[in-house]
Structure formats: C-alpha cells, structure tokens
Short mmCIF file of C-alpha atoms in Angstrom, two decimals:
data_model
loop_
_atom_site.label_atom_id
_atom_site.label_comp_id
_atom_site.label_asym_id
_atom_site.label_seq_id
_atom_site.Cartn_x
_atom_site.Cartn_y
_atom_site.Cartn_z
CA MET G 1 -15.96 -36.75 25.05
CA GLU G 2 -12.52 -37.96 26.48
CA ARG G 3 -9.68 -37.14 24.54
CA ARG G 4 -6.76 -39.81 24.32
CA ILE G 5 -3.59 -38.56 24.44
CA LEU G 6 -0.59 -40.78 23.67
CA LEU G 7 1.89 -39.81 26.04
CA ILE G 8 5.42 -40.98 24.24
CA GLY G 9 8.58 -40.76 26.03
CA MET G 10 10.74 -38.38 24.22
CA GLN G 11 13.49 -40.33 23.02
CA TRP G 12 15.18 -37.36 20.36
CA SER G 13 18.56 -37.37 20.58
CA PHE G 14 19.96 -34.78 18.45
CA MET G 15 22.69 -37.08 17.39
CA SER G 16 20.63 -39.03 15.15
CA HIS G 17 18.39 -36.21 14.14
CA PHE G 18 20.83 -33.10 13.58
CA ARG G 19 24.00 -33.95 11.85
CA ALA G 20 27.44 -31.57 11.80
CA LEU G 21 26.90 -30.79 16.21
CA PRO G 22 29.96 -29.94 18.06
CA SER G 23 32.39 -32.67 18.64
CA ARG G 24 32.18 -31.61 22.74
CA PRO G 25 28.00 -30.69 23.38
CA LEU G 26 27.08 -29.39 26.52
CA GLN G 27 24.22 -32.10 27.52
CA ILE G 28 21.77 -29.29 28.70
CA CYS G 29 18.26 -30.07 28.29
CA SER G 30 18.56 -34.26 29.44
CA LYS G 31 16.99 -36.41 26.96
CA MET G 32 15.18 -34.07 24.76
CA LEU G 33 17.90 -31.72 23.84
CA THR G 34 20.42 -34.30 24.29
CA HIS G 35 23.82 -33.15 22.19
CA PHE G 36 22.64 -29.66 21.56
CA ASP G 37 25.07 -27.19 22.40
CA PHE G 38 23.46 -24.05 23.10
CA LYS G 39 27.09 -22.11 23.16
CA GLN G 40 26.55 -22.63 19.45
CA PHE G 41 23.81 -20.61 19.12
CA LYS G 42 24.29 -18.78 15.82
CA SER G 43 25.11 -21.51 14.20
CA ASP G 44 22.67 -24.30 15.61
CA PHE G 45 19.64 -21.78 16.12
CA ARG G 46 20.26 -20.69 13.17
CA HIS G 47 19.28 -24.12 11.21
CA LEU G 48 16.50 -25.28 14.18
CA ASP G 49 13.56 -24.86 11.94
CA SER G 50 15.13 -26.84 9.13
CA ARG G 51 16.27 -29.43 11.62
CA LEU G 52 12.50 -29.82 13.71
CA ILE G 53 11.18 -30.49 10.29
CA ASN G 54 12.50 -34.03 10.58
CA LEU G 55 11.27 -34.61 14.37
CA ASP G 56 7.79 -36.76 14.94
CA ASP G 57 5.35 -34.53 15.95
CA VAL G 58 4.72 -36.22 19.29
CA PHE G 59 3.32 -34.92 22.54
CA ILE G 60 6.51 -34.13 25.09
CA GLU G 61 5.95 -35.36 28.50
CA LYS G 62 5.84 -32.61 31.45
CA SER G 63 8.68 -33.90 33.43
CA LYS G 64 10.98 -33.91 29.78
CA LEU G 65 9.94 -30.32 29.49
CA GLU G 66 10.85 -29.78 33.54
CA ASP G 67 14.35 -31.53 33.16
CA ALA G 68 14.52 -29.50 29.68
CA MET G 69 14.18 -25.97 31.64
CA SER G 70 15.77 -26.97 34.63
CA GLU G 71 19.13 -27.76 32.76
CA LEU G 72 18.75 -25.13 30.29
CA GLN G 73 18.84 -22.89 33.37
CA LEU G 74 21.55 -23.93 34.85
CA SER G 75 23.85 -24.25 31.57
CA GLU G 76 26.54 -21.45 30.89
CA CYS G 77 24.94 -20.48 28.18
CA SER G 78 23.90 -16.79 27.48
CA GLU G 79 20.47 -14.93 29.27
CA TYR G 80 19.62 -14.45 25.95
CA ILE G 81 19.36 -18.37 25.00
CA LYS G 82 18.32 -18.92 27.41
CA ARG G 83 15.08 -16.46 27.19
CA SER G 84 14.41 -17.19 23.37
CA PHE G 85 14.32 -20.83 23.34
CA TRP G 86 11.38 -21.78 24.29
CA LYS G 87 9.52 -18.66 22.18
CA ARG G 88 12.13 -20.11 18.57
CA LEU G 89 10.91 -23.72 19.89
CA ILE G 90 7.20 -23.59 20.21
CA GLU G 91 6.84 -20.57 16.83
CA ILE G 92 8.75 -23.29 14.73
CA SER G 93 6.49 -25.79 16.12
CA TRP G 94 3.77 -23.92 15.00
CA SER G 95 4.81 -23.07 11.43
CA HIS G 96 5.51 -26.49 10.41
CA GLY G 97 2.10 -28.15 11.96
CA LYS G 98 3.78 -29.76 14.88
CA GLN G 99 0.28 -29.49 17.16
CA ASN G 100 1.26 -32.18 19.25
CA ILE G 101 4.51 -30.48 20.18
CA VAL G 102 3.03 -27.35 20.28
CA ASN G 103 0.32 -28.63 22.79
CA SER G 104 2.60 -30.03 24.92
CA LEU G 105 4.45 -26.49 24.98
CA LEU G 106 1.23 -24.81 25.81
CA MET G 107 0.40 -26.87 28.46
CA PHE G 108 3.87 -26.86 30.05
CA ILE G 109 3.82 -22.78 29.52
CA LEU G 110 0.12 -22.05 30.64
CA GLU G 111 1.10 -23.80 34.30
CA SER G 112 3.59 -21.59 35.48
CA PRO G 113 3.95 -18.72 32.94
CA ASN G 114 5.63 -16.40 35.44
CA GLN G 115 8.74 -18.59 34.44
CA HIS G 116 8.81 -17.31 30.99
CA SER G 117 10.22 -14.53 29.07
CA HIS G 118 7.88 -11.78 27.96
CA HIS G 119 8.49 -12.73 24.16
CA THR G 120 7.61 -16.47 24.90
CA LEU G 121 4.33 -15.44 26.49
CA LEU G 122 3.69 -13.46 23.61
CA SER G 123 3.90 -15.98 20.80
CA VAL G 124 1.81 -18.32 23.20
CA LEU G 125 -0.93 -15.19 23.11
CA LYS G 126 -0.64 -15.23 19.38
CA ILE G 127 -0.82 -19.47 19.10
CA LEU G 128 -3.95 -19.34 21.41
CA ALA G 129 -5.91 -16.21 19.54
CA HIS G 130 -5.22 -17.92 16.29
CA SER G 131 -6.49 -21.23 17.20
CA GLY G 132 -9.65 -19.27 18.45
CA ARG G 133 -8.69 -20.53 22.46
CA PHE G 134 -10.00 -17.63 23.69
CA SER G 135 -10.53 -18.98 27.51
CA GLU G 136 -7.17 -19.93 27.36
CA PHE G 137 -5.95 -16.37 26.18
CA LYS G 138 -8.33 -13.83 28.64
CA PRO G 139 -6.30 -15.19 32.17
CA LEU G 140 -2.89 -15.32 30.39
CA TYR G 141 -3.26 -12.06 28.84
CA TYR G 142 -3.92 -10.05 32.06
CA ASN G 143 -1.22 -12.51 34.31
CA PHE G 144 1.11 -10.90 31.17
CA CYS G 145 0.11 -7.49 31.61
CA SER G 146 0.47 -7.25 35.22
CA GLY G 147 4.18 -7.99 35.29
CA LEU G 148 4.85 -5.46 32.52
CA SER G 149 6.36 -2.56 33.48
CA PRO G 150 5.64 1.51 32.19
CA GLN G 151 8.40 1.33 29.82
CA GLU G 152 8.00 -2.80 28.82
CA ALA G 153 3.95 -1.71 27.85
CA VAL G 154 5.74 0.86 25.22
CA VAL G 155 8.16 -1.56 23.73
CA PHE G 156 5.58 -4.50 23.39
CA SER G 157 2.55 -2.56 22.32
CA ALA G 158 2.24 -3.12 18.71
CA ASP G 159 3.11 -6.88 19.27
CA ILE G 160 0.12 -7.10 22.02
CA VAL G 161 -1.99 -5.76 20.02
CA SER G 162 -1.27 -8.00 16.85
CA CYS G 163 -2.62 -10.38 19.64
CA LEU G 164 -5.44 -8.72 20.98
CA CYS G 165 -7.05 -7.54 18.07
CA LEU G 166 -7.39 -11.72 16.89
CA THR G 167 -9.98 -12.19 19.92
CA PRO G 168 -12.93 -10.71 21.10
CA LEU G 169 -10.76 -8.62 23.59
CA TYR G 170 -9.44 -6.39 20.85
CA LYS G 171 -10.97 -3.26 22.75
CA GLU G 172 -7.56 -3.99 25.00
CA SER G 173 -5.83 -2.52 22.10
CA PHE G 174 -7.06 1.02 22.61
CA PHE G 175 -4.92 1.41 25.85
CA TYR G 176 -1.71 0.53 23.49
CA LEU G 177 -2.88 2.70 20.48
CA ASP G 178 -2.81 5.91 23.19
CA LEU G 179 0.23 4.79 24.46
CA ALA G 180 2.14 4.51 21.05
CA ILE G 181 0.55 8.24 19.95
CA LYS G 182 1.98 9.74 23.34
CA ASN G 183 5.43 7.90 22.44
CA GLY G 184 5.29 9.03 19.03
CA MET G 185 5.31 5.67 17.96
CA PRO G 186 4.44 5.10 13.97
CA LEU G 187 1.19 4.15 14.11
CA GLY G 188 0.69 1.90 10.80
CA GLN G 189 1.26 -0.79 12.56
CA PHE G 190 -1.87 -0.64 14.89
CA LEU G 191 -3.98 -1.16 11.75
CA CYS G 192 -4.83 -4.70 12.44
CA ILE G 193 -7.35 -2.20 15.61
CA LEU G 194 -9.37 -2.09 12.18
CA VAL G 195 -9.67 -5.69 11.69
CA GLY G 196 -10.14 -6.81 15.12
CA ALA G 197 -13.15 -3.96 15.26
CA ALA G 198 -14.06 -5.41 11.72
CA LYS G 199 -14.62 -8.69 13.20
CA TYR G 200 -16.17 -8.05 16.74
CA ALA G 201 -16.94 -4.66 17.58
CA PRO G 202 -21.05 -3.14 16.84
CA TYR G 203 -21.11 -1.28 13.15
CA VAL G 204 -21.07 2.22 14.45
CA GLU G 205 -17.70 1.57 16.40
CA VAL G 206 -16.42 0.04 12.95
CA PHE G 207 -16.58 3.51 11.70
CA GLU G 208 -15.75 5.47 14.79
CA THR G 209 -12.71 3.69 14.87
CA ILE G 210 -12.05 4.22 11.24
CA ASP G 211 -12.67 8.18 11.31
CA LEU G 212 -10.14 7.84 14.56
CA PHE G 213 -7.18 6.10 11.99
CA HIS G 214 -8.14 9.02 9.46
CA THR G 215 -7.18 11.84 11.82
CA HIS G 216 -3.78 10.49 11.86
CA GLY G 217 -3.85 10.06 7.75
CA LEU G 218 -3.89 6.30 7.62
CA GLN G 219 -6.93 4.28 5.74
CA PRO G 220 -8.03 0.75 6.46
CA SER G 221 -5.71 -2.12 5.20
CA ASN G 222 -6.97 -5.30 3.08
CA ASP G 223 -7.30 -7.44 5.85
CA PHE G 224 -10.16 -5.01 7.21
CA TYR G 225 -11.91 -4.90 4.21
CA LEU G 226 -12.12 -8.52 3.77
CA ALA G 227 -13.41 -8.96 7.26
CA PHE G 228 -16.15 -6.13 6.73
CA VAL G 229 -16.63 -7.48 3.71
CA ASN G 230 -17.18 -11.13 4.85
CA ARG G 231 -19.03 -9.89 8.23
CA VAL G 232 -22.06 -8.26 6.07
CA ASP G 233 -22.06 -10.76 3.35
CA ILE G 234 -23.25 -13.49 6.11
CA ASP G 235 -25.58 -11.00 8.17
CA ARG G 236 -29.14 -11.34 6.64
CA SER G 237 -30.39 -8.66 8.34
CA VAL G 238 -31.63 -5.22 6.75
CA SER G 239 -28.83 -3.38 8.29
CA ALA G 240 -26.26 -5.16 6.74
CA MET G 241 -26.89 -2.96 3.28
CA HIS G 242 -27.33 -0.31 5.21
CA TYR G 243 -23.76 -0.30 6.45
CA MET G 244 -22.09 -1.74 3.14
CA GLU G 245 -23.62 1.60 1.68
CA ARG G 246 -22.42 3.35 4.67
CA LEU G 247 -18.60 1.91 3.83
CA LEU G 248 -19.08 2.78 0.03
CA ASP G 249 -19.52 6.74 1.28
CA LYS G 250 -16.30 6.50 3.27
CA LEU G 251 -14.64 5.15 0.23
CA SER G 252 -15.94 7.93 -1.57
CA VAL G 253 -15.29 10.71 0.43
CA HIS G 254 -11.96 9.74 1.09
CA GLU G 255 -11.17 8.55 -2.45
CA TRP G 256 -9.87 4.79 -0.87
CA ILE G 257 -9.60 2.66 -3.39
CA ILE G 258 -9.72 -0.75 -2.73
CA SER G 259 -8.08 -3.99 -4.35
CA SER G 260 -9.01 -6.45 -6.60
CA SER G 261 -9.21 -9.77 -4.15
CA ILE G 262 -12.05 -7.22 -1.72
CA ILE G 263 -13.93 -6.43 -5.17
CA THR G 264 -15.33 -9.83 -5.73
CA GLY G 265 -16.59 -9.77 -2.13
CA VAL G 266 -18.69 -6.65 -2.90
CA LYS G 267 -19.86 -7.98 -6.24
CA ARG G 268 -20.98 -11.13 -4.30
CA PHE G 269 -22.61 -9.34 -1.35
CA PHE G 270 -24.78 -7.37 -4.03
CA GLU G 271 -25.73 -9.77 -6.23
CA ARG G 272 -26.65 -12.08 -3.42
CA ARG G 273 -29.27 -9.24 -2.82
CA GLY G 274 -30.48 -9.22 -6.24
CA TRP G 275 -28.35 -6.63 -7.40
CA THR G 276 -26.52 -6.87 -10.88
CA GLY G 277 -22.36 -6.60 -10.94
CA THR G 278 -19.84 -6.28 -13.83
CA LEU G 279 -16.41 -6.48 -12.95
CA GLY G 280 -13.68 -5.09 -15.54
CA VAL G 281 -15.58 -2.19 -16.93
CA LYS G 282 -13.93 0.63 -18.55
CA ALA G 283 -14.46 4.32 -18.12
CA MET G 284 -15.33 6.17 -21.63
CA GLY G 285 -14.38 9.34 -20.75
CA LEU G 286 -16.98 10.53 -18.18
CA THR G 287 -18.82 7.25 -19.11
CA CYS G 288 -19.53 4.16 -18.18
CA GLY G 289 -18.66 1.90 -20.33
CA ASN G 290 -21.25 -1.07 -19.09
CA CYS G 291 -24.24 0.74 -18.16
CA HIS G 292 -23.32 4.54 -19.97
CA TYR G 293 -23.71 6.10 -16.32
CA ARG G 294 -22.46 9.80 -16.43
CA LEU G 295 -19.67 9.68 -14.09
CA ALA G 296 -18.17 12.89 -12.09
CA LYS G 297 -15.29 14.65 -13.42
CA TYR G 298 -12.18 14.46 -11.76
CA ARG G 299 -11.30 18.34 -10.46
CA ILE G 300 -8.72 19.95 -8.20
CA SER G 301 -9.67 23.04 -6.51
CA ASP G 302 -7.48 26.02 -7.36
CA ASP G 303 -6.07 25.95 -3.34
CA GLU G 304 -5.11 22.20 -3.45
CA ILE G 305 -3.11 23.29 -6.70
CA SER G 306 -1.66 26.28 -5.29
CA SER G 307 -0.37 23.75 -2.25
CA LEU G 308 0.34 21.09 -4.40
CA THR G 309 2.92 23.42 -6.95
CA GLU G 310 4.11 25.24 -3.54
CA GLY G 311 5.07 21.60 -1.80
CA PHE G 312 6.62 20.31 -5.13
CA TYR G 313 8.92 23.57 -5.47
CA LYS G 314 10.10 23.51 -1.92
CA SER G 315 10.92 19.81 -1.39
CA VAL G 316 12.09 19.27 -5.55
CA VAL G 317 12.67 22.07 -7.00
CA LEU G 318 14.82 23.75 -3.79
CA GLY G 319 15.07 20.56 -1.94
CA THR G 320 14.79 20.42 1.95
CA THR G 321 18.22 18.69 2.58
CA SER G 322 21.34 17.92 1.20
CA ASP G 323 21.70 14.86 0.57
CA GLU G 324 18.29 14.00 -1.88
CA LEU G 325 19.57 12.54 -5.24
CA TYR G 326 17.47 14.66 -7.38
CA LEU G 327 18.65 18.10 -6.20
CA THR G 328 20.60 19.35 -8.99
CA THR G 329 19.02 23.04 -9.27
CA THR G 330 21.98 25.70 -9.20
CA PRO G 331 21.00 29.15 -8.34
CA GLU G 332 21.62 29.94 -12.40
CA GLU G 333 18.72 27.40 -13.02
CA LEU G 334 16.48 28.99 -10.37
CA ALA G 335 16.64 32.53 -11.81
CA SER G 336 16.60 31.09 -15.17
CA LEU G 337 13.05 29.57 -14.13
CA LYS G 338 12.01 32.96 -12.16
CA ASN G 339 12.54 35.08 -15.22
CA PHE G 340 11.07 32.54 -17.63
CA ILE G 341 8.10 32.82 -15.38
CA ARG G 342 7.86 36.47 -14.95
CA ASP G 343 7.63 36.81 -19.18
CA VAL G 344 5.34 34.71 -20.37
CA ASP G 345 2.28 36.29 -20.63
CA ARG G 346 0.04 33.62 -19.96
CA LYS G 347 -0.43 29.99 -18.47
CA PHE G 348 0.03 26.87 -20.45
CA ASP G 349 -2.23 23.85 -21.55
CA CYS G 350 0.03 21.61 -22.11
CA ILE G 351 3.90 20.76 -21.09
CA ILE G 352 5.65 18.89 -23.49
CA ASP G 353 8.91 16.38 -22.15
CA LEU G 354 10.65 17.16 -25.46
CA PRO G 355 13.56 14.13 -25.13
CA ASN G 356 10.71 12.26 -24.08
CA PHE G 357 8.55 12.85 -27.20
CA PHE G 358 11.51 12.43 -29.27
CA HIS G 359 12.62 9.14 -28.55
CA THR G 360 9.30 7.66 -28.55
CA ALA G 361 7.74 9.22 -32.03
CA LEU G 362 11.58 8.96 -33.67
CA SER G 363 12.15 5.16 -31.68
CA ALA G 364 13.67 3.91 -34.65
CA LYS G 365 16.48 6.76 -35.44
CA LYS G 366 19.09 8.24 -33.34
CA ILE G 367 18.12 11.74 -32.79
CA SER G 368 20.97 13.34 -33.03
CA SER G 369 21.18 12.10 -36.78
CA LEU G 370 18.01 13.85 -37.63
CA SER G 371 17.87 17.16 -39.51
CA GLU G 372 15.45 20.31 -37.48
CA GLU G 373 13.12 20.05 -40.13
CA VAL G 374 12.46 16.45 -39.66
CA LEU G 375 12.23 16.88 -35.42
CA SER G 376 10.12 19.94 -35.94
CA ASN G 377 7.53 18.34 -38.67
CA ALA G 378 7.20 15.55 -35.60
CA LEU G 379 6.12 17.61 -33.64
CA CYS G 380 3.99 20.01 -35.13
CA SER G 381 2.17 16.80 -36.28
CA ALA G 382 1.61 16.36 -32.36
CA LEU G 383 0.95 20.12 -31.86
CA GLN G 384 -1.67 19.78 -34.32
CA ARG G 385 -3.38 16.73 -33.06
CA LEU G 386 -3.25 18.14 -29.52
CA HIS G 387 -4.90 21.32 -30.58
CA GLY G 388 -8.02 19.81 -32.60
CA GLU G 389 -8.46 16.71 -30.83
CA HIS G 390 -8.35 17.84 -27.11
CA HIS G 391 -8.35 22.13 -27.52
CA LEU G 392 -4.68 22.96 -26.72
CA ASN G 393 -3.36 26.29 -27.58
CA HIS G 394 -0.48 27.24 -25.55
CA PHE G 395 2.63 24.76 -25.13
CA CYS G 396 5.89 24.82 -23.10
CA LEU G 397 8.86 22.59 -24.32
CA VAL G 398 10.68 21.35 -21.73
CA GLY G 399 14.29 19.51 -21.99
CA LYS G 400 17.81 19.53 -22.77
CA GLN G 401 18.20 19.75 -26.45
CA ARG G 402 19.59 22.98 -26.09
CA GLY G 403 21.25 22.63 -29.85
CA ILE G 404 17.83 22.14 -31.30
CA VAL G 405 15.81 24.33 -29.70
CA ASN G 406 18.26 27.29 -30.24
CA ASN G 407 18.14 26.51 -34.04
CA LYS G 408 16.13 28.67 -36.30
CA LYS G 409 15.01 26.32 -38.76
CA PHE G 410 13.63 24.11 -36.03
CA TRP G 411 10.89 26.86 -35.26
CA ASN G 412 9.84 27.32 -39.08
CA ALA G 413 7.46 24.49 -39.21
CA ILE G 414 6.31 25.40 -35.40
CA LYS G 415 5.92 29.64 -36.59
CA GLN G 416 3.46 28.36 -39.60
CA LEU G 417 1.56 26.07 -37.48
CA GLY G 418 1.08 28.72 -35.11
CA ASN G 419 -0.06 31.75 -38.01
CA ARG G 420 -2.61 28.49 -39.15
CA THR G 421 -3.90 27.75 -35.60
CA GLY G 422 -3.50 30.13 -33.25
CA ILE G 423 -0.79 27.84 -31.63
CA THR G 424 2.18 29.74 -29.43
CA VAL G 425 4.77 27.61 -28.75
CA ARG G 426 7.41 28.30 -25.81
CA SER G 427 10.53 26.72 -24.38
CA PHE G 428 12.71 25.69 -21.27
CA VAL G 429 16.00 24.22 -21.51
CA THR G 430 18.00 23.14 -19.17
CA SER G 431 21.67 22.00 -18.55
CA HIS G 432 22.49 18.51 -19.56
CA LYS G 433 23.52 17.92 -15.93
CA SER G 434 19.70 19.62 -14.97
CA ASN G 435 17.14 17.44 -13.42
CA ASP G 436 14.76 18.76 -15.90
CA ASP G 437 12.25 16.37 -15.19
CA ALA G 438 11.35 18.76 -11.48
CA PHE G 439 11.39 21.87 -14.07
CA MET G 440 8.98 20.01 -16.38
CA ILE G 441 6.02 18.63 -13.30
CA TYR G 442 6.67 22.49 -11.75
CA LEU G 443 5.78 24.20 -14.59
CA ALA G 444 2.65 22.15 -15.27
CA LEU G 445 1.33 22.42 -11.68
CA TRP G 446 1.77 25.85 -11.91
CA SER G 447 -0.10 26.81 -14.81
CA GLY G 448 -2.95 25.66 -13.08
CA PRO G 449 -5.52 22.57 -12.63
CA SER G 450 -6.32 22.49 -16.43
CA CYS G 451 -2.76 21.84 -17.24
CA TYR G 452 -1.81 18.71 -19.59
CA ILE G 453 1.86 17.28 -19.09
CA ILE G 454 3.11 14.89 -21.75
CA SER G 455 5.67 12.30 -20.92
CA ASN G 456 6.43 8.61 -20.31
CA ASP G 457 8.12 9.39 -17.16
CA GLU G 458 6.24 7.90 -14.02
CA PHE G 459 8.33 10.40 -11.66
CA ARG G 460 8.25 8.25 -9.03
CA GLN G 461 11.21 9.76 -7.23
CA HIS G 462 9.77 13.28 -7.07
CA ARG G 463 6.51 11.47 -5.73
CA PHE G 464 8.59 9.75 -2.89
CA THR G 465 10.60 12.83 -2.18
CA LEU G 466 7.05 14.66 -1.48
CA GLY G 467 5.93 12.20 1.23
CA PRO G 468 2.76 10.71 1.80
CA LYS G 469 0.18 12.97 1.25
CA LEU G 470 1.68 15.18 -1.41
CA GLY G 471 2.90 12.10 -2.94
CA GLU G 472 -0.22 10.96 -3.22
CA GLN G 473 -1.88 14.34 -4.25
CA LEU G 474 0.60 14.26 -7.09
CA SER G 475 -0.09 10.94 -8.18
CA LYS G 476 -3.66 11.55 -8.45
CA TRP G 477 -3.18 14.62 -10.63
CA GLN G 478 -0.92 12.74 -12.74
CA ALA G 479 -3.55 10.13 -13.60
CA ALA G 480 -5.81 12.86 -14.70
CA ARG G 481 -3.74 15.17 -16.51
CA GLN G 482 -0.64 12.98 -17.66
CA ILE G 483 -0.62 12.15 -21.38
CA THR G 484 1.16 9.20 -22.46
CA LEU G 485 3.15 8.73 -25.60
CA HIS G 486 3.48 5.35 -27.74
CA PRO G 487 5.08 4.85 -30.88
CA GLY G 488 3.81 4.45 -34.33
CA LYS G 489 3.14 6.56 -36.86
CA PRO G 490 1.16 8.91 -36.50
CA ILE G 491 2.67 8.68 -32.23
CA GLY G 492 0.27 7.27 -30.20
CA LEU G 493 -1.25 10.21 -27.73
CA CYS G 494 -2.90 8.25 -24.36
CA LYS G 495 -5.35 10.46 -22.69
CA PRO G 496 -5.35 10.31 -19.37
CA MET G 497 -8.75 9.35 -17.29
CA GLU G 498 -11.24 12.34 -16.94
CA CYS G 499 -13.54 10.89 -13.96
CA ALA G 500 -12.89 11.18 -10.84
CA ALA G 501 -10.94 8.18 -9.34
CA ARG G 502 -13.34 7.59 -6.39
CA VAL G 503 -16.65 5.07 -5.83
CA GLN G 504 -19.42 6.99 -7.74
CA GLY G 505 -23.34 6.69 -7.40
CA ASN G 506 -25.85 5.33 -4.73
CA ALA G 507 -28.60 3.16 -4.30
CA SER G 508 -30.95 4.31 -6.39
CA SER G 509 -28.75 4.45 -8.99
CA GLY G 510 -26.53 2.08 -8.65
CA TRP G 511 -22.80 2.65 -7.75
CA HIS G 512 -19.86 2.64 -9.79
CA ILE G 513 -16.21 1.37 -7.17
CA PRO G 514 -13.17 1.56 -8.86
CA TYR G 515 -10.44 -0.90 -8.04
CA LYS G 516 -7.02 -2.54 -8.31
CA SER G 517 -6.67 -5.11 -10.67
CA THR G 518 -3.66 -7.25 -11.54
CA GLU G 519 -3.19 -5.67 -15.00
CA LYS G 520 0.17 -3.78 -15.80
CA CYS G 521 -0.97 -0.39 -15.72
CA HIS G 522 0.83 3.35 -14.31
CA SER G 523 2.70 3.22 -10.62
CA TYR G 524 0.71 6.65 -10.21
CA SER G 525 -2.61 5.06 -11.58
CA SER G 526 -4.58 3.84 -8.65
CA VAL G 527 -7.92 2.68 -10.71
CA HIS G 528 -7.26 -0.02 -13.33
CA ALA G 529 -11.02 -0.69 -13.76
CA TRP G 530 -14.70 -0.45 -12.40
CA LEU G 531 -17.59 -2.85 -10.71
CA CYS G 532 -20.68 -1.76 -12.09
CA LEU G 533 -23.20 -2.19 -9.39
CA LEU G 534 -26.62 -1.58 -11.01
CA PRO G 535 -29.81 -1.85 -8.31
CA PRO G 536 -32.88 -4.86 -8.75
CA ALA G 537 -35.84 -4.09 -11.47
CA PRO G 538 -38.74 -2.76 -9.26
CA SER G 539 -41.48 -4.97 -8.88
CA PRO G 540 -44.26 -3.90 -11.02
CA ARG G 541 -47.54 -2.87 -9.05
CA THR G 542 -50.50 -4.66 -8.59
CA THR G 543 -53.36 -2.44 -8.75
CA SER G 544 -57.08 -3.21 -7.77
CA GLU G 545 -59.92 -2.20 -9.69
#
C-alpha cells in the first residue's frame, strides 16, 4: 500500500519563528535555516529545543537539506557546530514528536551516512532501534563500525551498546563489553546488555549473562526484570514457569531485592497459572503474616562479621584518606578504645546510642535540666524491657555525655537493677568533638553477629565510606540488628526484621518474595513488604472401583 507523503516546500523563516536573533545573521542553511546565526551557537542552540516546538511538523525536501548541508560546511562556524547541528536537530525533533521532520532527516542521512559525524549516526541508530526499524539499523550499524578507529570503538562503546541492546543484534554488544573490561571502564553503563538478553536471547543465555555481570559485582536493573517478567508472562509454554522459578532462585542466592513496579508483574504471572498472590504482607517475627509459613532467620557468619568489622575499622575508625569528613578519631581515642576492649571480660549483647536514647525518651525536656536520677530511671526502664523481652544482659553505653556518665548518682539505679536481674552495663565515652557513631558501630560489630545496636541514626555516611560491597553488608546487618526508638511512655523499642531478606520457598510450598514498596522506610532497609504466593490446590484424585 503506497503511502502518500505531502512534500511541503520549507518556508521556515527563523526571522518569523525565532525572536531576538542577531542583527547581522549568517545566511547559512538557505531557506530552511535563514537568519540562523551559527556563530551564536551557545545562545541559539541552547534554545533550539523551545524554538522547534513551535515549528510545523512537515516533511523536508531533500534538496532543501542538501542546500543546508552545503552552506553549513562552507560557513565560518566552528567544526563543533558543523559536527553537532544534525545530531541536535534530529534528537530534538524526535523528542518532541516531529515525526515528519524526523523521517525526512532519516532518509537524508541514510542516503549518505559517510557525510555525517559519528555523533549524528549514533543518534540515528538510537532512533531506528527505538522505532523497531531493524532492517535499516543493521546496514547503518555495520557502516558506522567500519569507520571507527580502535580508540573510537572504546570511546563510543557504551553508546553503541545502548543502541544494540534495543535490537536482535544485542549479541554484538559483548565485543564492546570486552573492550570496556580491558580498558577498565565502569561496567554499570553496560547493564542494558541484560535487557537485550531478556528480550532476544534464549533463556539459558539470559542466566549466563546474569552470571557474567555478577562476577563483576553487578546485578540486574529494573529494566531487565520488567523485560524478563513480560517475556515469560506471554510465554504459554511449560518452560516459562521453570525459568521464572530459576530467576527466583537467583534472587534468593544473591539476596537481590526487586521493586514494587516489578512485583506486580510477578504476581500477575503466577495468578494466570492458578496461584494465589497477596501483596503487602508483613513478616511477624519469623512467620508470614498471611499464610503463617515459617521464614528462614537472618544469619551472618563469624567470618562475615569479622570481615565487616575489620573493614569498618580500617575505613571508618582509622580512615583511608585524609579528606574523609568523618575522620575525627585521635590517637588518644584509638588508644582508649583498645584499652576498653582489652579490659572488658565479655562481648556485649547490645550497644546503646546514649544521646540518641535520651533525646527520644525525654524529647519534651532539655536533657541538661534533668537530674541524674531522672535520666538513670529512664534508661533503667528500657534496660529492664530489653532484658525481659529480648533476653539481653550485657550492655554498653556510647556517647559524649561525660558529665552524666561520670556522675555516681547516675549509676545508683543501674547497679540496683543489675543486682536484681544480673544485667551488666559498661560505658565508652568520647569527647564532644568526636565521632561517637564510629565507636558505637565498631563495638557492636566487634561483639559478634548476635549483638544489637539501639539508635535512630541511619549511618548513611559510614555506609558510603565503606564502599558498595561492605556498605551493602552493613545495611543488611543494620536491618537485622538495629533497634529503633519512638517517643512515648514507655519509650517505643522497634525490633528489627528477624527473617532473612531474600526470596524464600519453592514451587511446592509456595514463594515469599521481599520487595521495596513506596512506603517510607529506613534507608538501610531493602525490604518493605512481601509477596506471598501459594500454589494451586492439588486436584482431587479420581479412583476407579
């Protein structure tokens, strides 16, 4: 079926469409770009987007575009302007839905790609890929690659891959991934390869690609999960369930958490196959709040906690660079910490952020105006509850309140409580200029995998200082071991999540999938709710007499 395209002679006058132009313009692009001054690139090109919005979406004659290119090349404007103009024009037209302009530019550029810059051709490849015009994409891609030097192939590798992964040619991207690895480039910008695999690769290759990126410390993006879930959802073969379960196994092993935008697709997939799914489920201790399935407990091994403790001490307490903001530990404080650890006869069950506790428990009053007895009684009340409800016995108070902690009256009620219950309480006090958070976390980590920490501080800076790998480990540890405080009488003690924050279950008993919801939560908590998936009830057996 023939498509009639109305060829409208370009009657663009930048004098009528564009205001506030230079008084002595260069007439560079014939009738199409009359009065557009390329010397004013910074002022005119910066506003080209807003100006193009008002232009009619018309098909531009080839002759007009040829005239524009000739006069642009003969002009006195910079090579940067000449190289960038067509890229800028087609990208802005595409972003504002000027499809006739885009089609005319595509036809013009595809007829003579060698006359255009690499940047322009990359923009064309991107538009062709997004439009699904793969038959035009393929020859232009190979033409583009043939003109690249080895150095240019490295420079443009991420841009090329972002185009390839939108097409069935996604496998070509592994060549550029290898270049990136050999040249030490950040690999996060190549995660779109996983999205391409999710759309076009055999399922087996999808999981091989996941493993490849995992060896480099990377995990799939939301775009990957969306593409994969959409693919298996429309797959009516028996293998679709097998590969969905395989993905859930990957999530479980690597403790990857998906977002609420993905979990709805997972729920839909299972429900179409007869399962029952419930979103927004909360874990009640180690039990699913919906089906009462027993969830596995969070565990961190002695080796893992030792590695995290050592990494925290080196990066945060000691520091690795002189310009880190939180490095305020003095040699005297380090010596004090070592002496304190040497003198304690046992590791602690719980570390308490003392200033944080007082400000939360007694928020309506100024701490300095309260007597030692009032402060001590408030603390004893919380200690007694922690002892009775959580079976904690050995506590350490960390803070800067040297005046309070060194006062004998403060300890009277605590000693009496200890005599009655067997509770022991030690204190580690820092100077008012010190970073007491660092000592607090270190003492909790040093005390082993069973120790809790009580604080409302989220310790974002310390996770950042640790880096991605150890920072993520600290987040998981916080989610399982940090008790938060809420004002009230008595003060609220919010226990952390006990269960392991990972996909749990199987095809026979059902799946429990943690996910990030939109509700407000602590920055260190990756799990906000669970999807509870229950398999279809078995069909009743019919027996013959």
